[in-house]
Short mmCIF file of C-alpha atoms in Angstrom, two decimals:
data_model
loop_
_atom_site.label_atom_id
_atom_site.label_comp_id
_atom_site.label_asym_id
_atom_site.label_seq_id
_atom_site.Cartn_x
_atom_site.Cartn_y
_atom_site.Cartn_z
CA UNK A 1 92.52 97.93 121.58
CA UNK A 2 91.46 94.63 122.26
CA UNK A 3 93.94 92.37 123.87
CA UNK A 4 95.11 89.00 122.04
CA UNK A 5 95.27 86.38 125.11
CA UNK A 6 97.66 84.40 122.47
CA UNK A 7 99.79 88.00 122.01
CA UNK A 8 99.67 88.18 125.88
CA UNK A 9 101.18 84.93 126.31
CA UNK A 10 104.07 85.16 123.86
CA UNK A 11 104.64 88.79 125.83
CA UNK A 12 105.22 86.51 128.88
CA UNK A 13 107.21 83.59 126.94
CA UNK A 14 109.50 86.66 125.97
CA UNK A 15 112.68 86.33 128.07
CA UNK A 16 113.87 89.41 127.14
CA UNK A 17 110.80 91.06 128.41
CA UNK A 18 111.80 90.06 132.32
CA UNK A 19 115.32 90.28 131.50
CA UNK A 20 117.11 93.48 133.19
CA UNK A 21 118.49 95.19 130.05
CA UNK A 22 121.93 96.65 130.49
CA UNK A 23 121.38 100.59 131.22
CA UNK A 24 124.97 101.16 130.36
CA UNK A 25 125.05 99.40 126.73
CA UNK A 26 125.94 100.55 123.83
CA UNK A 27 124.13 99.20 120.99
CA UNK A 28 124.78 99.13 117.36
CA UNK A 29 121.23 100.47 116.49
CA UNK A 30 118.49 100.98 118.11
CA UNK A 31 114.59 100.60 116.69
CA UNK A 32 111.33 102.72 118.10
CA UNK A 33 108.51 101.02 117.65
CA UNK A 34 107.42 97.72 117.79
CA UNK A 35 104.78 96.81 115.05
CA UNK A 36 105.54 95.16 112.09
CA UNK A 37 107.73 97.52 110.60
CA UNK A 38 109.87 97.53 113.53
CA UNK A 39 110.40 93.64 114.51
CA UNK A 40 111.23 93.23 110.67
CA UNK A 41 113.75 96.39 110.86
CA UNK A 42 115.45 94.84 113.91
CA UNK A 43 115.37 91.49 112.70
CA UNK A 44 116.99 92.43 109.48
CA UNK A 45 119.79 94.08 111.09
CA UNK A 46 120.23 91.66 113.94
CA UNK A 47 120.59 89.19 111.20
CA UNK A 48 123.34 91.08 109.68
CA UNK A 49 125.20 90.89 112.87
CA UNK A 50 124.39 94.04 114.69
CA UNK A 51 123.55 94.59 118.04
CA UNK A 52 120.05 95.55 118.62
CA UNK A 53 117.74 97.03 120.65
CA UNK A 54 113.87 96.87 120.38
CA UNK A 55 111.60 99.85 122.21
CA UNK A 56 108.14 100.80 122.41
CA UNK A 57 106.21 102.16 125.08
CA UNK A 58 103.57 99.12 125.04
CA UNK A 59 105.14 95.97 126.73
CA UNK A 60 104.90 94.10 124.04
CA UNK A 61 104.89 94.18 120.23
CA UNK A 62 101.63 95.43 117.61
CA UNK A 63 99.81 96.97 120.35
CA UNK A 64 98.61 99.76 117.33
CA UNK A 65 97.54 99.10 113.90
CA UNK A 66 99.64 96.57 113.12
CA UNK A 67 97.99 94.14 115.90
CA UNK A 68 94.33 95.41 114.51
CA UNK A 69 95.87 94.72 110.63
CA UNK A 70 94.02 91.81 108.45
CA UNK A 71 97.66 90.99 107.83
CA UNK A 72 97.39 89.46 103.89
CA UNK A 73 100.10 88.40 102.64
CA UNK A 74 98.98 88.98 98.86
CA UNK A 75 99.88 90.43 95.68
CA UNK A 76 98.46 93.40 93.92
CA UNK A 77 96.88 93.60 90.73
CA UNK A 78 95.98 96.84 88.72
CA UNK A 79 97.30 97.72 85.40
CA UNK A 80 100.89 97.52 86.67
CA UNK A 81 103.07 100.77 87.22
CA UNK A 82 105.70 101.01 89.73
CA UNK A 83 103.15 100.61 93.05
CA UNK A 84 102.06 97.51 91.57
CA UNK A 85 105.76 96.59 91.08
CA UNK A 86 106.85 97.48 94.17
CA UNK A 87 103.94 95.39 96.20
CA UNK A 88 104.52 92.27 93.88
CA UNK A 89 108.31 92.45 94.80
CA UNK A 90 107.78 92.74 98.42
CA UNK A 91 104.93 90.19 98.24
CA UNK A 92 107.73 87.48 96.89
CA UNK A 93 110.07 88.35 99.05
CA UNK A 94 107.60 88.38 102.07
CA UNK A 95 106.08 85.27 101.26
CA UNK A 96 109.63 83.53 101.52
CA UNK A 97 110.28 85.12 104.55
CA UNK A 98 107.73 84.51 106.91
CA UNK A 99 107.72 80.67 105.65
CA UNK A 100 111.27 80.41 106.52
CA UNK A 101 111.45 82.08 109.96
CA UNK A 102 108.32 81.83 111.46
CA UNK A 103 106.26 79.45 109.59
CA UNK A 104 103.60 79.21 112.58
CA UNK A 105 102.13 82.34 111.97
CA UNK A 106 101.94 82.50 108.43
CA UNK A 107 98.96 80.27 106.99
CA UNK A 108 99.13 79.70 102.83
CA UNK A 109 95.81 79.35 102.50
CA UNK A 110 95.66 81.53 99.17
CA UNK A 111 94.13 84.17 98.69
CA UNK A 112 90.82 85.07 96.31
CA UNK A 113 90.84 88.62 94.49
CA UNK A 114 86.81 88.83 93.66
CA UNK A 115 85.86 92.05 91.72
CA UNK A 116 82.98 94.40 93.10
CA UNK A 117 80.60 94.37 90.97
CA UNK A 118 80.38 93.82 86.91
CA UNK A 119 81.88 96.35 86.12
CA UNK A 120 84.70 95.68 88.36
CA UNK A 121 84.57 92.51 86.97
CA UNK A 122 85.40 93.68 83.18
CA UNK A 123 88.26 95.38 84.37
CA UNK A 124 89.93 91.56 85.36
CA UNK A 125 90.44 90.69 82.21
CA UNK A 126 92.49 94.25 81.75
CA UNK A 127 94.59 93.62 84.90
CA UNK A 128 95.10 89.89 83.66
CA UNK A 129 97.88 90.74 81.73
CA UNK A 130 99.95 92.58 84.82
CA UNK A 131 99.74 89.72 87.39
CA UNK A 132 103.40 88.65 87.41
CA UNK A 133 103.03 86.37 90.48
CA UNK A 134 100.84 82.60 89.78
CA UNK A 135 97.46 83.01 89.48
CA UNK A 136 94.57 81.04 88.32
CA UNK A 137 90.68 82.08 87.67
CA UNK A 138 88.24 80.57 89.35
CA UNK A 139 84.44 80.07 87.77
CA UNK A 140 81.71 81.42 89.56
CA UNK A 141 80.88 77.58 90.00
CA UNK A 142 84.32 76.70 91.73
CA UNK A 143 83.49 80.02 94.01
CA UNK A 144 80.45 78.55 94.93
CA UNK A 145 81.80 74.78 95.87
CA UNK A 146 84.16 76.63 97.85
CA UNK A 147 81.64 77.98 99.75
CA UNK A 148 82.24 81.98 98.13
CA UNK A 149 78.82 83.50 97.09
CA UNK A 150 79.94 84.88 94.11
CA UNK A 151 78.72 85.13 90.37
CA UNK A 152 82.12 86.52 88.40
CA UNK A 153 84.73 85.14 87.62
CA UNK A 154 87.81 86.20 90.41
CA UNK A 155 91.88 85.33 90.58
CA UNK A 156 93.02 82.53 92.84
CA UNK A 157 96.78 83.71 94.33
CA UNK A 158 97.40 80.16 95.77
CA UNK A 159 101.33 81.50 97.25
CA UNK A 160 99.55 84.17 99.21
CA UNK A 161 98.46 83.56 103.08
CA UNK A 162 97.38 85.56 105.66
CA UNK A 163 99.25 86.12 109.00
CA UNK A 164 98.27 85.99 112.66
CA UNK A 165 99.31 89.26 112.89
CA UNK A 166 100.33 90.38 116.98
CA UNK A 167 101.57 86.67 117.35
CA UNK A 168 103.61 87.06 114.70
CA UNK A 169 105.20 90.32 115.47
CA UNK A 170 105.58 88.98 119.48
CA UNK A 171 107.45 86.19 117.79
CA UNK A 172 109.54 88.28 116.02
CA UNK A 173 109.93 90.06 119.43
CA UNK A 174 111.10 86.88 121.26
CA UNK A 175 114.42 86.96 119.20
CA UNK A 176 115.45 90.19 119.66
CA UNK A 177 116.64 92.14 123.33
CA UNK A 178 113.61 94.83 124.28
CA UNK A 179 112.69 97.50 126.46
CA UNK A 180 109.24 98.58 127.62
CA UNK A 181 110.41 102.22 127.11
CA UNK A 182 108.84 105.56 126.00
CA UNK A 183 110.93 107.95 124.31
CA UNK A 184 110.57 111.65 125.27
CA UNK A 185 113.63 112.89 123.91
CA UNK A 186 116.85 111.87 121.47
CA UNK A 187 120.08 113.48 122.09
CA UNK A 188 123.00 112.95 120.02
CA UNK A 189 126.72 113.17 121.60
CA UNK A 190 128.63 113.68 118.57
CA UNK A 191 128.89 109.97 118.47
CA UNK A 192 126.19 108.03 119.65
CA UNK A 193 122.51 108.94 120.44
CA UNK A 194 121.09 108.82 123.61
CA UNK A 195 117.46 108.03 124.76
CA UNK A 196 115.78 110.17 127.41
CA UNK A 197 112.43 109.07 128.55
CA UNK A 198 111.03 107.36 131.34
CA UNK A 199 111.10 103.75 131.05
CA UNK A 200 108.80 100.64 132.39
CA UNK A 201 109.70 97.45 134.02
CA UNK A 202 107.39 94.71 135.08
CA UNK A 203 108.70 94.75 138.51
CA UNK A 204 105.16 94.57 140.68
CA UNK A 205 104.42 96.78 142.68
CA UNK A 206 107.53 97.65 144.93
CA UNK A 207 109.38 100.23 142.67
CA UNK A 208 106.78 102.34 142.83
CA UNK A 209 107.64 106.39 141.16
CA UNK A 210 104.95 108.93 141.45
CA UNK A 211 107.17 111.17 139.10
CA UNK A 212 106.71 109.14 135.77
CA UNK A 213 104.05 108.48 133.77
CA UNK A 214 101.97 105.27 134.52
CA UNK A 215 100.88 104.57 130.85
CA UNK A 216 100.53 100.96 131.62
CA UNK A 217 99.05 98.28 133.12
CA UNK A 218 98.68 98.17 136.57
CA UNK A 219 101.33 95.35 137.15
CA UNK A 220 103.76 97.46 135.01
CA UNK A 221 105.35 100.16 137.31
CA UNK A 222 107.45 103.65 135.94
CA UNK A 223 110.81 103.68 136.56
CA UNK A 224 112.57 107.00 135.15
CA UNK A 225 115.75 106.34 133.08
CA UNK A 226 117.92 109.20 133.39
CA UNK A 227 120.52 110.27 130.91
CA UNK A 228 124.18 111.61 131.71
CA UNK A 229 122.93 115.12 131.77
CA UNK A 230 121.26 114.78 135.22
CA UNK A 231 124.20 113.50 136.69
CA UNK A 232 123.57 110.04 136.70
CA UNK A 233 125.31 107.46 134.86
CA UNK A 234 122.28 105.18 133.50
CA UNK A 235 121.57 105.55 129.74
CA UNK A 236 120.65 103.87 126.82
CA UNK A 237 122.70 104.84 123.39
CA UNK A 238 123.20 103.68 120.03
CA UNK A 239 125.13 104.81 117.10
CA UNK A 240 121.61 104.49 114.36
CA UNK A 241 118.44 105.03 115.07
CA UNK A 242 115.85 103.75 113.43
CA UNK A 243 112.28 105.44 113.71
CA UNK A 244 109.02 102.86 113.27
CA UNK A 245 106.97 105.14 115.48
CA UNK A 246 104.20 104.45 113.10
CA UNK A 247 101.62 107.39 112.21
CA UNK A 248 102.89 109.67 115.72
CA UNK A 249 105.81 111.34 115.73
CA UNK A 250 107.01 114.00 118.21
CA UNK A 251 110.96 113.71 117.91
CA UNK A 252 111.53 115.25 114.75
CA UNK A 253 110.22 117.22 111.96
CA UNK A 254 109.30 115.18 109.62
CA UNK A 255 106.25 116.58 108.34
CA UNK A 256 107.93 116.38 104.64
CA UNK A 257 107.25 112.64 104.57
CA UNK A 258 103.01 113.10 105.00
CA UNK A 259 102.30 110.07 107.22
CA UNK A 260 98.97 110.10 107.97
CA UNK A 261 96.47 107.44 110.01
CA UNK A 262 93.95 105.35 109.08
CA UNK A 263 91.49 103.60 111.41
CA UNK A 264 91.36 100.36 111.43
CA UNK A 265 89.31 97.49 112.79
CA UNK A 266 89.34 93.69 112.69
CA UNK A 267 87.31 90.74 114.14
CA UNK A 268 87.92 87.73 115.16
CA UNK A 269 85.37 85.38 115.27
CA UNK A 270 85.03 81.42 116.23
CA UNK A 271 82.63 79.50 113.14
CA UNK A 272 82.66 75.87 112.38
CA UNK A 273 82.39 76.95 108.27
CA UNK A 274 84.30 75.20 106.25
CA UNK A 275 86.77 77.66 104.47
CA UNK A 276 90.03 76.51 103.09
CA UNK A 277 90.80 79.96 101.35
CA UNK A 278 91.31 83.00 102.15
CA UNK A 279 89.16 86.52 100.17
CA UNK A 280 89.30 89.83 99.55
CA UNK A 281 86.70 91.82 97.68
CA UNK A 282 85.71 94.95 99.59
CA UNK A 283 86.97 93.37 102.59
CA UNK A 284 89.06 91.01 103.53
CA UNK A 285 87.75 87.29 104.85
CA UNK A 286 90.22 84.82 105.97
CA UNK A 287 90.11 81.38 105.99
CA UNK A 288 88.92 79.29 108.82
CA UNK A 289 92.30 78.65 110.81
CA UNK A 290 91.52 76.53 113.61
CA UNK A 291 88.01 77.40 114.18
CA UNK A 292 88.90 81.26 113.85
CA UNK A 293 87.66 83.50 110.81
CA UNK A 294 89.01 86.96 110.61
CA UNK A 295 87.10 89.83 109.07
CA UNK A 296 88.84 93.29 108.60
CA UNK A 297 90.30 95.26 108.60
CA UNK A 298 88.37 98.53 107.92
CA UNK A 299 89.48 101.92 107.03
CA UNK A 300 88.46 104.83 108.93
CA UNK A 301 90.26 108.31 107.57
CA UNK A 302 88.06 110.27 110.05
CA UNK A 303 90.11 111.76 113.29
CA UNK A 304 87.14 110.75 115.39
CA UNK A 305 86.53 107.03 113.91
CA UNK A 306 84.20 105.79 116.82
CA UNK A 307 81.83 108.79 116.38
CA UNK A 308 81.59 107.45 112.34
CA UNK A 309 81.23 103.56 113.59
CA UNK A 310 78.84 104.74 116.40
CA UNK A 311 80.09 102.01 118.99
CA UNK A 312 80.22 99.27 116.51
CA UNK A 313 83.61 99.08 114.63
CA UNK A 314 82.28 95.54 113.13
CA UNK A 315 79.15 96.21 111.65
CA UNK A 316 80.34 96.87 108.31
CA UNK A 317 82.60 94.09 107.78
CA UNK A 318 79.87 92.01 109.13
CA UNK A 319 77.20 92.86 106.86
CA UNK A 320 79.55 92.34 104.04
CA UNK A 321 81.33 89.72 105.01
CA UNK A 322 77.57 88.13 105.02
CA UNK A 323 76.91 88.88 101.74
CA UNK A 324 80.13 86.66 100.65
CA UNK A 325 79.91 83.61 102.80
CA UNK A 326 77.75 82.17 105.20
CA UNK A 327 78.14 83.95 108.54
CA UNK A 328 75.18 82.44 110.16
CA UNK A 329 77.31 80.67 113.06
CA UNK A 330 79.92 83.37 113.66
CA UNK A 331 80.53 84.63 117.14
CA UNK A 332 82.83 87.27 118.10
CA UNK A 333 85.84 86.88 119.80
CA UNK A 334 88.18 89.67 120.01
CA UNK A 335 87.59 92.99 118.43
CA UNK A 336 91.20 94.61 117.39
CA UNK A 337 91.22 98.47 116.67
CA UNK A 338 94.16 100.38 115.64
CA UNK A 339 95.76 103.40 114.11
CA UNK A 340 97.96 102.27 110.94
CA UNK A 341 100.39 104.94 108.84
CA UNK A 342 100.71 105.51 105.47
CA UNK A 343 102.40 107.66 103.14
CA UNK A 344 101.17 110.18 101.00
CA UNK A 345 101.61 108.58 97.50
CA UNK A 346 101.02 104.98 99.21
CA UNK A 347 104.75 103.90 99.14
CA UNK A 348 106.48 102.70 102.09
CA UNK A 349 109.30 105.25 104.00
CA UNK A 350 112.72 103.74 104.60
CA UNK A 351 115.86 105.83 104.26
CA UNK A 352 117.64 108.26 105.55
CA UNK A 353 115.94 111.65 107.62
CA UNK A 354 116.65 114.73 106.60
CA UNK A 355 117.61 117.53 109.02
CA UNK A 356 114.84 120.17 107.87
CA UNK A 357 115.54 122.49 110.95
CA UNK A 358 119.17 122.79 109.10
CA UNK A 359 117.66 123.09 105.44
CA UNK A 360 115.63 125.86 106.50
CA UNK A 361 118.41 127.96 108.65
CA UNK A 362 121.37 127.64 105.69
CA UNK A 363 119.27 126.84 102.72
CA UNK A 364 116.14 128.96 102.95
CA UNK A 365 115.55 129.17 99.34
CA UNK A 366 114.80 125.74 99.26
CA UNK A 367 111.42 126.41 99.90
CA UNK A 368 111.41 128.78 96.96
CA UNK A 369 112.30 125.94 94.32
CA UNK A 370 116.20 125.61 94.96
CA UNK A 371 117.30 122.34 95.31
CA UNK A 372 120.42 122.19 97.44
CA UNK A 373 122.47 118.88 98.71
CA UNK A 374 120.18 117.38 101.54
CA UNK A 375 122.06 117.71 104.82
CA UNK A 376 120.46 114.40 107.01
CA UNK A 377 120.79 113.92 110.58
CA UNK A 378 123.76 111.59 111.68
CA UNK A 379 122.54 108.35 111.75
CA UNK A 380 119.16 108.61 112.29
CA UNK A 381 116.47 106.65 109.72
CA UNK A 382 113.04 105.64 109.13
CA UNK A 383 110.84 102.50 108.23
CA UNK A 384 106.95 103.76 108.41
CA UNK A 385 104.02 104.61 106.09
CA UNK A 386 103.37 100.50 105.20
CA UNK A 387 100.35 101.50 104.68
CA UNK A 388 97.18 98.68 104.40
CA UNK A 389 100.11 96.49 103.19
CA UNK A 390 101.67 96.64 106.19
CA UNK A 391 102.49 92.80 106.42
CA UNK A 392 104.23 92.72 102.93
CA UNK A 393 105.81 95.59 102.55
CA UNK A 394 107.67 95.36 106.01
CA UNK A 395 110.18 92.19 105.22
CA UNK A 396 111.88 94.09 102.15
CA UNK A 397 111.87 97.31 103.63
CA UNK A 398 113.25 96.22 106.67
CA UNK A 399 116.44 93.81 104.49
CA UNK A 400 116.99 97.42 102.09
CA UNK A 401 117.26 99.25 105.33
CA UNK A 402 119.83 97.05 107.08
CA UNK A 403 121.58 97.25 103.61
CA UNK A 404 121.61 100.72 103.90
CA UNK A 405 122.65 100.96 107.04
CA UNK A 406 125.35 98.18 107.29
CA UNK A 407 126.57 97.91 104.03
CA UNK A 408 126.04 101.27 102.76
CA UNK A 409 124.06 99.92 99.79
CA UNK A 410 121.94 102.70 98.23
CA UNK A 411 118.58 102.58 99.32
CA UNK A 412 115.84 102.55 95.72
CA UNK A 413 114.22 105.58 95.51
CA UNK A 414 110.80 104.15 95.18
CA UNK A 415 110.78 104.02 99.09
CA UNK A 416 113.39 106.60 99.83
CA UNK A 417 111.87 109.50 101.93
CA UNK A 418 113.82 112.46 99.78
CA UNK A 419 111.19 111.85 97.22
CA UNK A 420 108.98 113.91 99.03
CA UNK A 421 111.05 116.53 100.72
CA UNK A 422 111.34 119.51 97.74
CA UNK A 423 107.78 118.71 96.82
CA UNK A 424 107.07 119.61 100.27
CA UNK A 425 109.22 122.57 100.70
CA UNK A 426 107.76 124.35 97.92
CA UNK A 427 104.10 123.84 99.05
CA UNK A 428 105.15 125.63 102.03
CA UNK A 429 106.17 128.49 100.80
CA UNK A 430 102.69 128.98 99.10
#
C-alpha cells in the first residue's frame, strides 16, 4: 500500500506508539485491528470508561482498506428499506461525531449524488421521496458553474463531507494505549483472555530475534511475547475481546458471518481546480482540500486484483473522473490500495460470536434446520463487514457495541451477527 507521509507522521506524534506498554496488564477489553472499525470500537468503549487496548500487526492505524477507503461521509438514497435506514442513521450519527472529536479530518464540503445516465436519472425523482436527511437538487446549470460536467439534474447533501481517512484513524489512535502486535493465538483462562503472538517494538536495531517474524519495517524489530504457558510471566489479557480483523480471520470460525474482500484503490492527486464540493456518480471525486483531489476508491471482487488493473489501479477512476470535471492539471501523489470487508447482505457485523465448534459437537441438528439457543464464546465480539461505507457505519457500530458490552444493552438485530448463523448452518448441510 502506499504510505501517507501525513499517516507516518501522526504514527510518530503517537506517544503511545514509543511508550513501553505494561506486559503484565490487565485490560478491560482489548480491540484487534486498527482500521476504522477498530479506533471507533476502542474509542467508544474508552469513552465509557474502560480500559483499552489497541493491536494490529501494522505500527500504526488503516494500513488495509480502510487507509485506501474514499472515506464519504454521505447518506444513501434508494427507495428506502431497512439498508437505506440503517446507512441514513449511521450517516447522522457519524456526521456529529467526527465534527465533535476530530474536526480536522473531517471536511463538510457536501456531497453531490449525480445519476448515471438518463435512465438513472428518472429513477431520482422515485428515490426523492426516501431521502430523510437535507437535500437540495441542483440544475444541470448550477452543476456546471460548479465546475461538474453534468446534464441531469443530481441531489446536493450539503451535511455530508468526506474524511482524510489514515489521518483520521491515526488520530483516533493517538488517544488510545497501542501495541504493534500480531496475534497468533487467543487463549481464554476461565476469566480473562490471553494473547499469544509475537509482538513488535520500535526499538532499532539492538533487540534483534531471529525466531519471530520480521513483518515490518526494517527499523521495527520482533520481539516474541510469551504467554504463562511457556513459563514466563509476560502476557497481555483482557476480559472482552473485540475482533476488527477486517476481511482475514484465522482465530475463529466464523465463516457463518460471510465476510468477504473487496479491492480497493484510491488516488491522491495535487490540482489547482477549483472544487468546493465533493461527487459521487460512478466514482467518487472529492473536493479540492488544500490543493489535494481524491479519486476512488474502486472495487475489485477479483482474488488477483492487479492481474484485472494490469499495473494501473488508477486508470479507471481517472478516465472517469475526466469525464466529470476537468482533470487536465492533476498529478498523482500517493496511490492507496487496500483490501476492505463486507458482509454478505451489506450490513455491518457487531455483536456477539458464536461458538460454532460447540453448536456443531452438542447441537448437530442444527445444521439440519433445528434452531437451538446459541451458545457464544465468553466475551469475545465483533465489529467488521463496514463494507464501502466503512467511514459511516463505524461511529454507531462502534457506540451499540460498547453498549453491548458495558451496559448490556441489546445489540439491534439489523447488525447483529446471529442473523446469519442458521441460514448458514443449513446451507452446509446441503
Amino acid at each position: 500500500m502506499g504510505v501517507c507521509t501525513s499517516a507516518q507522521r501522526v504514527q510518530n506524534d503517537n506517544p503511545y506508539f514509543f511508550r513501553e506498554i505494561n506486559m503484565k496488564q490487565v485490560y478491560d477489553t482489548i480491540v484487534i485491528g486498527a482500521g476504522i472499525a477498530g479506533c471507533c470500537a476502542a474509542f467508544a468503549l474508552q469513552q465509557k470508561g474502560q480500559k483499552v487496548l489497541l493491536v494490529d500487526r501494522s505500527g500504526m492505524a488503516a494500513t488495509g482498506g480502510s487507509g485506501a477507503a474514499g472515506a464519504f461521509v454521505s447518506p444513501k438514497i434508494g427507495k428506502g428499506g431497512p439498508l437505506q435506514q440503517l446507512t441514513n442513521e449511521a450517516f447522522v450519527y457519524a456526521k456529529d461525531f467526527y465534527k465533535e472529536y476530530f474536526p480536522d479530518y473531517f471536511h463538510q464540503t457536501g456531497v453531490i449524488r449525480i445519476p448515471k445516465d438518463a435512465e438513472d436519472a428518472k429513477k431520482f425523482f422515485v428515490y426523492e421521496q426516501y431521502n430523510d436527511t437535507n437535500y437540495t437538487w441542483l440544475t444541470p446549470t448550477q452543476l456546471q458553474a460548479l465546475g461538474i460536467k453534468e446534464e441531469h439534474s443530481s441531489f446536493l447533501f450539503a451535511e455530508a463531507g468526506v474524511c482524510d481517512a489514515p489521518e483520521l484513524c491515526n488520530a483516533i489512535l493517538q488517544q488510545i494505549p497501542f501495541k504493534q502486535f500480531d496475534v497468533q493465538e487467543l487463549m481464554y483462562d476461565g476469566q480473562h483472555w490471553i494473547l499469544q503472538a509475537c509482538s513488535h517494538a520500535l526499538r532499532g536495531n539492538a533487540y534483534q530475534n531471529s525466531n519471530c517474524k520480521d513483518s515490518v519495517a526494517p527499523q521495527n524489530v520482533s520481539v516474541c511475547i510469551p504467554t504463562q504457558e511457556s513459563g514466563n510471566e509476560g502476557y497481555i489479557k483482557a476480559k472482552y475481546i473485540v475482533l476488527s480483523t477486517g476481511y482475514e480471520n484465522t482465530l475463529f470460525d466464523m465463516r457463518y458471518m460471510g465476510v468477504r474482500g473487496t479491492w480497493g484503490s484510491r488516488g491522491d492527486y495535487y490540482s489547482n481546480l477549483k472544487l468546493d464540493v465533493s461527487m459521487h456518480k460512478s466514482i467518487s471525486v472529492s473536493a479540492n482540500i488544500e490543493g489535494i483531489i481524491k479519486l476512488g476508491a474502486t472495487h475489485v471482487k477479483a482474488k488477483e486484483p492487479c492481474m484485472v488493473c494490469d499495473g494501473r489501479p488508477l486508470k479507471s477512476l481517472e478516465e472517469k473522473a475526466a469525464q466529470m470535471v476537468d482533470t487536465s492539471d492533476f498529478r498523482l501523489k500517493e496511490t492507496f490500495c487496500g483490501m476492505r470487508s463486507g458482509s454478505k447482505d451489506y450490513f455491518p457485523l457487531a455483536g456477539r460470536v458464536i461458538d460454532v465448534p460447540y453448536m456443531a459437537e452438542h447441537h448437530p441438528n442444527v445444521f439440519r434446520g433445528a434452531k437451538p439457543a446459541l451458545k457464544y464464546l465468553e466475551h469475545m465480539y465483533v465489529l467488521n463487514g463496514l463494507g464501502g461505507r466503512g467511514f459511516v457505519f463505524a461511529p454507531l457500530m462502534a457506540q451499540w457495541l460498547a453498549e453491548l458490552i458495558v451496559d448490556g444493552k441489546e445489540m439491534d438485530k439489523r447488525v447483529d451477527p446471529d442473523r446469519l448463523f442458521l441460514k448458514w448452518a443449513r446451507k452446509m448441510n446441503n
